[in-house]
XYZ file of C-alpha atoms in Angstrom:
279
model
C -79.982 268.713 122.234
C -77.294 266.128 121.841
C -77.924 266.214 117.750
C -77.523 270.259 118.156
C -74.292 269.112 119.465
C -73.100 266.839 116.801
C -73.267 263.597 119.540
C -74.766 260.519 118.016
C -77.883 259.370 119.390
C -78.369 255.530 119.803
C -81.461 253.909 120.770
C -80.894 250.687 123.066
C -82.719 247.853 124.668
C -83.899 246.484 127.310
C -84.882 242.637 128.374
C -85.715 240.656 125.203
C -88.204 240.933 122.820
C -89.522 237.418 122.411
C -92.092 237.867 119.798
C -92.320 236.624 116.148
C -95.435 238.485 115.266
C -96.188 242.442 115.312
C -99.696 242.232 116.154
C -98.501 241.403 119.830
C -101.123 243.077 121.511
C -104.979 244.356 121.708
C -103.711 248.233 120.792
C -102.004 247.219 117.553
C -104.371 244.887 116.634
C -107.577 247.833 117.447
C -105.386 250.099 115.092
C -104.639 247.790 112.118
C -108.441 246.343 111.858
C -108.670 250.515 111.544
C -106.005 250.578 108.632
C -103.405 252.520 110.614
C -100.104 250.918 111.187
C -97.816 251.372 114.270
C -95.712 253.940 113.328
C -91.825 253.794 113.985
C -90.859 256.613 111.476
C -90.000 259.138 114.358
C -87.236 256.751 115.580
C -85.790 257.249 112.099
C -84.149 260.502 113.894
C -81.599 258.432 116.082
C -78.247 257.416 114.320
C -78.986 253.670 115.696
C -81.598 251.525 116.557
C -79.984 248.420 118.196
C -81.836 245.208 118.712
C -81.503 241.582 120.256
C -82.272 239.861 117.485
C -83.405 239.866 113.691
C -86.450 238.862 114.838
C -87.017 242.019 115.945
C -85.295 244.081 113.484
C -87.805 243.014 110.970
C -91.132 243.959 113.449
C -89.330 247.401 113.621
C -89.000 247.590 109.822
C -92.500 246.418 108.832
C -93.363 249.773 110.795
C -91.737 252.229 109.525
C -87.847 252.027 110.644
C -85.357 252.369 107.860
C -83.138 249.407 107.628
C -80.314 251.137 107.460
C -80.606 252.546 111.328
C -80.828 248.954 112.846
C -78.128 246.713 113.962
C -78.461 243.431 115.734
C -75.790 243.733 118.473
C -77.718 240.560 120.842
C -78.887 240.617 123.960
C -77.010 242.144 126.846
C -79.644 241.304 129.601
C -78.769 237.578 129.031
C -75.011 238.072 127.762
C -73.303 235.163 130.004
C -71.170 237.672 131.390
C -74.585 240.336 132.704
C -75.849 236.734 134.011
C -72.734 235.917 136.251
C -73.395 239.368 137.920
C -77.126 239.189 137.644
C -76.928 236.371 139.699
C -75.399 237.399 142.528
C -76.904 240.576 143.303
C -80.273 239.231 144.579
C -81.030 237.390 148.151
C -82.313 234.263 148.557
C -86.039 233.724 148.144
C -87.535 232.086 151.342
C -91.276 230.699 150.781
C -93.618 232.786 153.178
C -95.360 229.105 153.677
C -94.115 225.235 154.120
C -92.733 223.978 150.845
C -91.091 220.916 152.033
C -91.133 217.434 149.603
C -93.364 219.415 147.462
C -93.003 220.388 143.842
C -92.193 223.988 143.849
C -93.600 225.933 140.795
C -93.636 229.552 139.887
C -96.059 230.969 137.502
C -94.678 234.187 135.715
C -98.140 236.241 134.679
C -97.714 237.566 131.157
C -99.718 241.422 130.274
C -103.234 240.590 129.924
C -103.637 243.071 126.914
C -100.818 240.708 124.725
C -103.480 238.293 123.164
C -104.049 236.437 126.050
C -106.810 234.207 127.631
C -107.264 235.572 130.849
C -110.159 233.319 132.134
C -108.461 230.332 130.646
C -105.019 231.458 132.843
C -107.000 231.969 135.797
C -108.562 228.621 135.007
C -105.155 226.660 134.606
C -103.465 228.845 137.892
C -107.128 227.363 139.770
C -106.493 224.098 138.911
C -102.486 223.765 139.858
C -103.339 225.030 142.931
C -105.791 222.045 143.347
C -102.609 219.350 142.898
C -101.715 218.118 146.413
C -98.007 217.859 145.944
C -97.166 221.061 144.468
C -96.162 224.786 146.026
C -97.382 227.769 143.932
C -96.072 230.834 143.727
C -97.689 233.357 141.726
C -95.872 236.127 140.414
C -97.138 239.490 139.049
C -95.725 240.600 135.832
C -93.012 242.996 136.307
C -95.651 246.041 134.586
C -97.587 246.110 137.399
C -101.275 246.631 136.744
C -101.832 245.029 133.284
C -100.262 241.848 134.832
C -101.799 241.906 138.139
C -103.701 238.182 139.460
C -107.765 240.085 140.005
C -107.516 241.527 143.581
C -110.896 240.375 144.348
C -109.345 237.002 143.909
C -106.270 237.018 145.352
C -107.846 236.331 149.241
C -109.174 233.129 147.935
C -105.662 231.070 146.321
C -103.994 233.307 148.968
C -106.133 231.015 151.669
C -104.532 228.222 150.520
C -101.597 226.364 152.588
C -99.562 225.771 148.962
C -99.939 229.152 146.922
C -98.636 232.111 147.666
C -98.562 235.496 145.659
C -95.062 237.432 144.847
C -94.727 240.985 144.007
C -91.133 241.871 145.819
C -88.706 239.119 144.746
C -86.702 239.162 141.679
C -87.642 236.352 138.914
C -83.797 235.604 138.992
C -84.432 234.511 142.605
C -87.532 233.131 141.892
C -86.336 230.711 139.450
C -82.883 229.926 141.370
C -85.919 228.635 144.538
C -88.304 226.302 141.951
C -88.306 223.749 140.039
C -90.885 224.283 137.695
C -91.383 227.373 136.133
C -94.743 228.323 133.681
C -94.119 231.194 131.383
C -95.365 232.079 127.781
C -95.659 236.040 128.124
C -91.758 236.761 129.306
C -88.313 236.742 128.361
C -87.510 236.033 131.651
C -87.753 231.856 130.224
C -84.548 232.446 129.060
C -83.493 233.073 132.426
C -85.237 229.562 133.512
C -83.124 228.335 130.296
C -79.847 229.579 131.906
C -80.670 228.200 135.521
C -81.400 224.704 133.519
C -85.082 225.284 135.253
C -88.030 222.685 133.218
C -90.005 225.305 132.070
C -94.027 224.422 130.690
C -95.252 226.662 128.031
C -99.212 226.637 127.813
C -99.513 228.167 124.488
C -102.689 227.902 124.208
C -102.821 230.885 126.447
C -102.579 233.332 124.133
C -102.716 233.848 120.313
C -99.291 235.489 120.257
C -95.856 233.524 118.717
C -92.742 233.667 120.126
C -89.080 232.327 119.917
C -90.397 229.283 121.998
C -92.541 228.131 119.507
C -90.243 227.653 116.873
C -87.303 225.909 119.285
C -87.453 222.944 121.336
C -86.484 224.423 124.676
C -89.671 224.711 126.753
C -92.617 221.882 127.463
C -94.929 223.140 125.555
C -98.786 222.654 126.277
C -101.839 222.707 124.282
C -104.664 222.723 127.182
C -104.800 222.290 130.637
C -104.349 218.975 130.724
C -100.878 219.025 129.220
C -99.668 221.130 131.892
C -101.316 219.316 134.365
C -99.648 215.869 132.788
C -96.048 217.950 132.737
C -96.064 218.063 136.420
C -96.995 214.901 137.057
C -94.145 213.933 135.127
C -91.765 215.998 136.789
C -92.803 214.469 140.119
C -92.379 210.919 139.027
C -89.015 212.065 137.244
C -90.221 211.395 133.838
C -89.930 214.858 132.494
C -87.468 214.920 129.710
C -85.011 217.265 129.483
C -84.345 219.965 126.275
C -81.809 219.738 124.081
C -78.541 221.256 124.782
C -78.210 221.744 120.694
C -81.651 223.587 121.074
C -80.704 225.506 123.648
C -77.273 226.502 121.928
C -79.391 227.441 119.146
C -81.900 229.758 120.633
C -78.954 231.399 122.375
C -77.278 232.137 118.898
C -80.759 233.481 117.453
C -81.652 236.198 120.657
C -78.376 236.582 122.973
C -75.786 236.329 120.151
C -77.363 237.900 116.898
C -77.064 235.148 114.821
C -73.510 234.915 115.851
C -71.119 232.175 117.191
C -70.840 233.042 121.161
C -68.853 236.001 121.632
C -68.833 238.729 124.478
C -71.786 240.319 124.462
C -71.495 243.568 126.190
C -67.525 243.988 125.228
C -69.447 244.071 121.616
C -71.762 246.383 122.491
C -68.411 248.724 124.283
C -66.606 248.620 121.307
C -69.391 249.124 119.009
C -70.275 252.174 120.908
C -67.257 253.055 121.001
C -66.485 253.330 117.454
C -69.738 255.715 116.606
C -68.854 258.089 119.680
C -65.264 258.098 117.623
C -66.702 259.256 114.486
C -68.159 262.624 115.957
């Protein structure tokens, strides 16, 4: 209707895509073993296709998007200025259980169908929740069911004095309570990155690459035992911190572009504003 009318049509996002690969989960990968690509070509009928990053912008174009329809305008879910207000819309995240002089950790679950382990996450959660001076919160990706902890297991980590499962509070709040944070399926690190939050990347999770693994801003584990070692660190106050210069970088890459730090969403008015001009 709105192209009957003459109004541009612009596609825009949402959270962050954090993946360097296309194959990012078990339905792409089922239909390329099959010879048939993902198919973008439909989305060649908006007027734009913005993205975060030109990370992404070249996933879209491998499948099918003409160049010419994307523009890499950042990210405006972690735009400095959406943080400021991001931050103070939520409430306070009280523990439902005692988490006093105890490391407090949250583990973001990832979608099980992106490449992941699943029995070696459930493995790793099992053994954290194990460590005597830790608090575990568990929390279910934001999807719903394809990042669900098993319900038939949930009675058995949820008998435990220091783990606790979290389906209602916001990561923001999540991550403002902790002091740990283990993520390798979310953008929401970059929210951990913002709160200056440690945050442990088990890569060896999944088979998936993202912007983590080509930056220095996370802890980043190859077994168990890594993450295990992390948080022992941590507690002793070993745990070294990132680099702001790696951090400054990754923001340029995904929140700005590939640009110096600018205003994020006053780009994305103005941009906006100058294709609604040209009807």
């Amino acid at each position: 209707v709105a192209k009957g009318l003459g109004a541009p049509v612009c596609s825009l996002p949402h959270g962050l895509n954090i993946y360097l690969n296309s194959d990012i989960h078990q339905t792409y990968i089922a239909k390329i073993k099959k010879g048939i690509l993902p198919n973008f070509k439909p989305w060649n009928k908006y007027d734009r296709i913005v993205v975060q990053s030109h990370f992404h912008a070249e996933h879209m174009k491998r499948f099918g998007l003409e160049a010419n329809k994307i523009s890499v305008w950042g990210s405006a879910r972690f735009s400095p200025e959406w943080q400021k207000v991001n931050f103070g819309i939520y409430e306070t995240f009280i523990s439902k259980k005692i988490s006093t002089n105890k490391v407090k950790i949250v583990f973001m679950l990832p979608h099980w169908i992106y490449n992941v382990n699943k029995d070696e996450t459930l493995r790793l959660i099992k053994d954290i929740s194990k460590l005597k001076n830790i608090h575990l919160v568990i929390k279910d990706h934001t999807r719903g069911d394809t990042g669900e902890y098993p319900r038939n297991e949930r009675n058995i980590l949820n008998a435990k004095e220091n783990v606790e499962f979290e389906t209602e509070a916001s990561s923001t709040s999540l991550i403002k309570w902790c002091d740990l944070i283990i993520n390798f399926g979310s953008s929401i690190g970059l929210e951990a990155i913002y709160q200056e939050k440690s945050i442990i990347y088990p890569r060896y999770l999944h088979s998936n690459q993202t912007i983590h693994d080509v930056t220095n801003t996370t802890h980043i584990a190859e077994c168990g035992g890594d993450v295990l070692n992390y948080i022992d660190k941590f507690s002793s106050d070993s745990l070294s911190l990132v680099s702001k210069d790696e951090v400054d970088s990754l923001f340029k890459n995904v929140v700005y572009g590939s640009k110096d730090p600018h205003d994020v969403l006053g780009f994305y008015y103005q941009s906006l504003k100058k294709i609604a001009e040209k009807i």
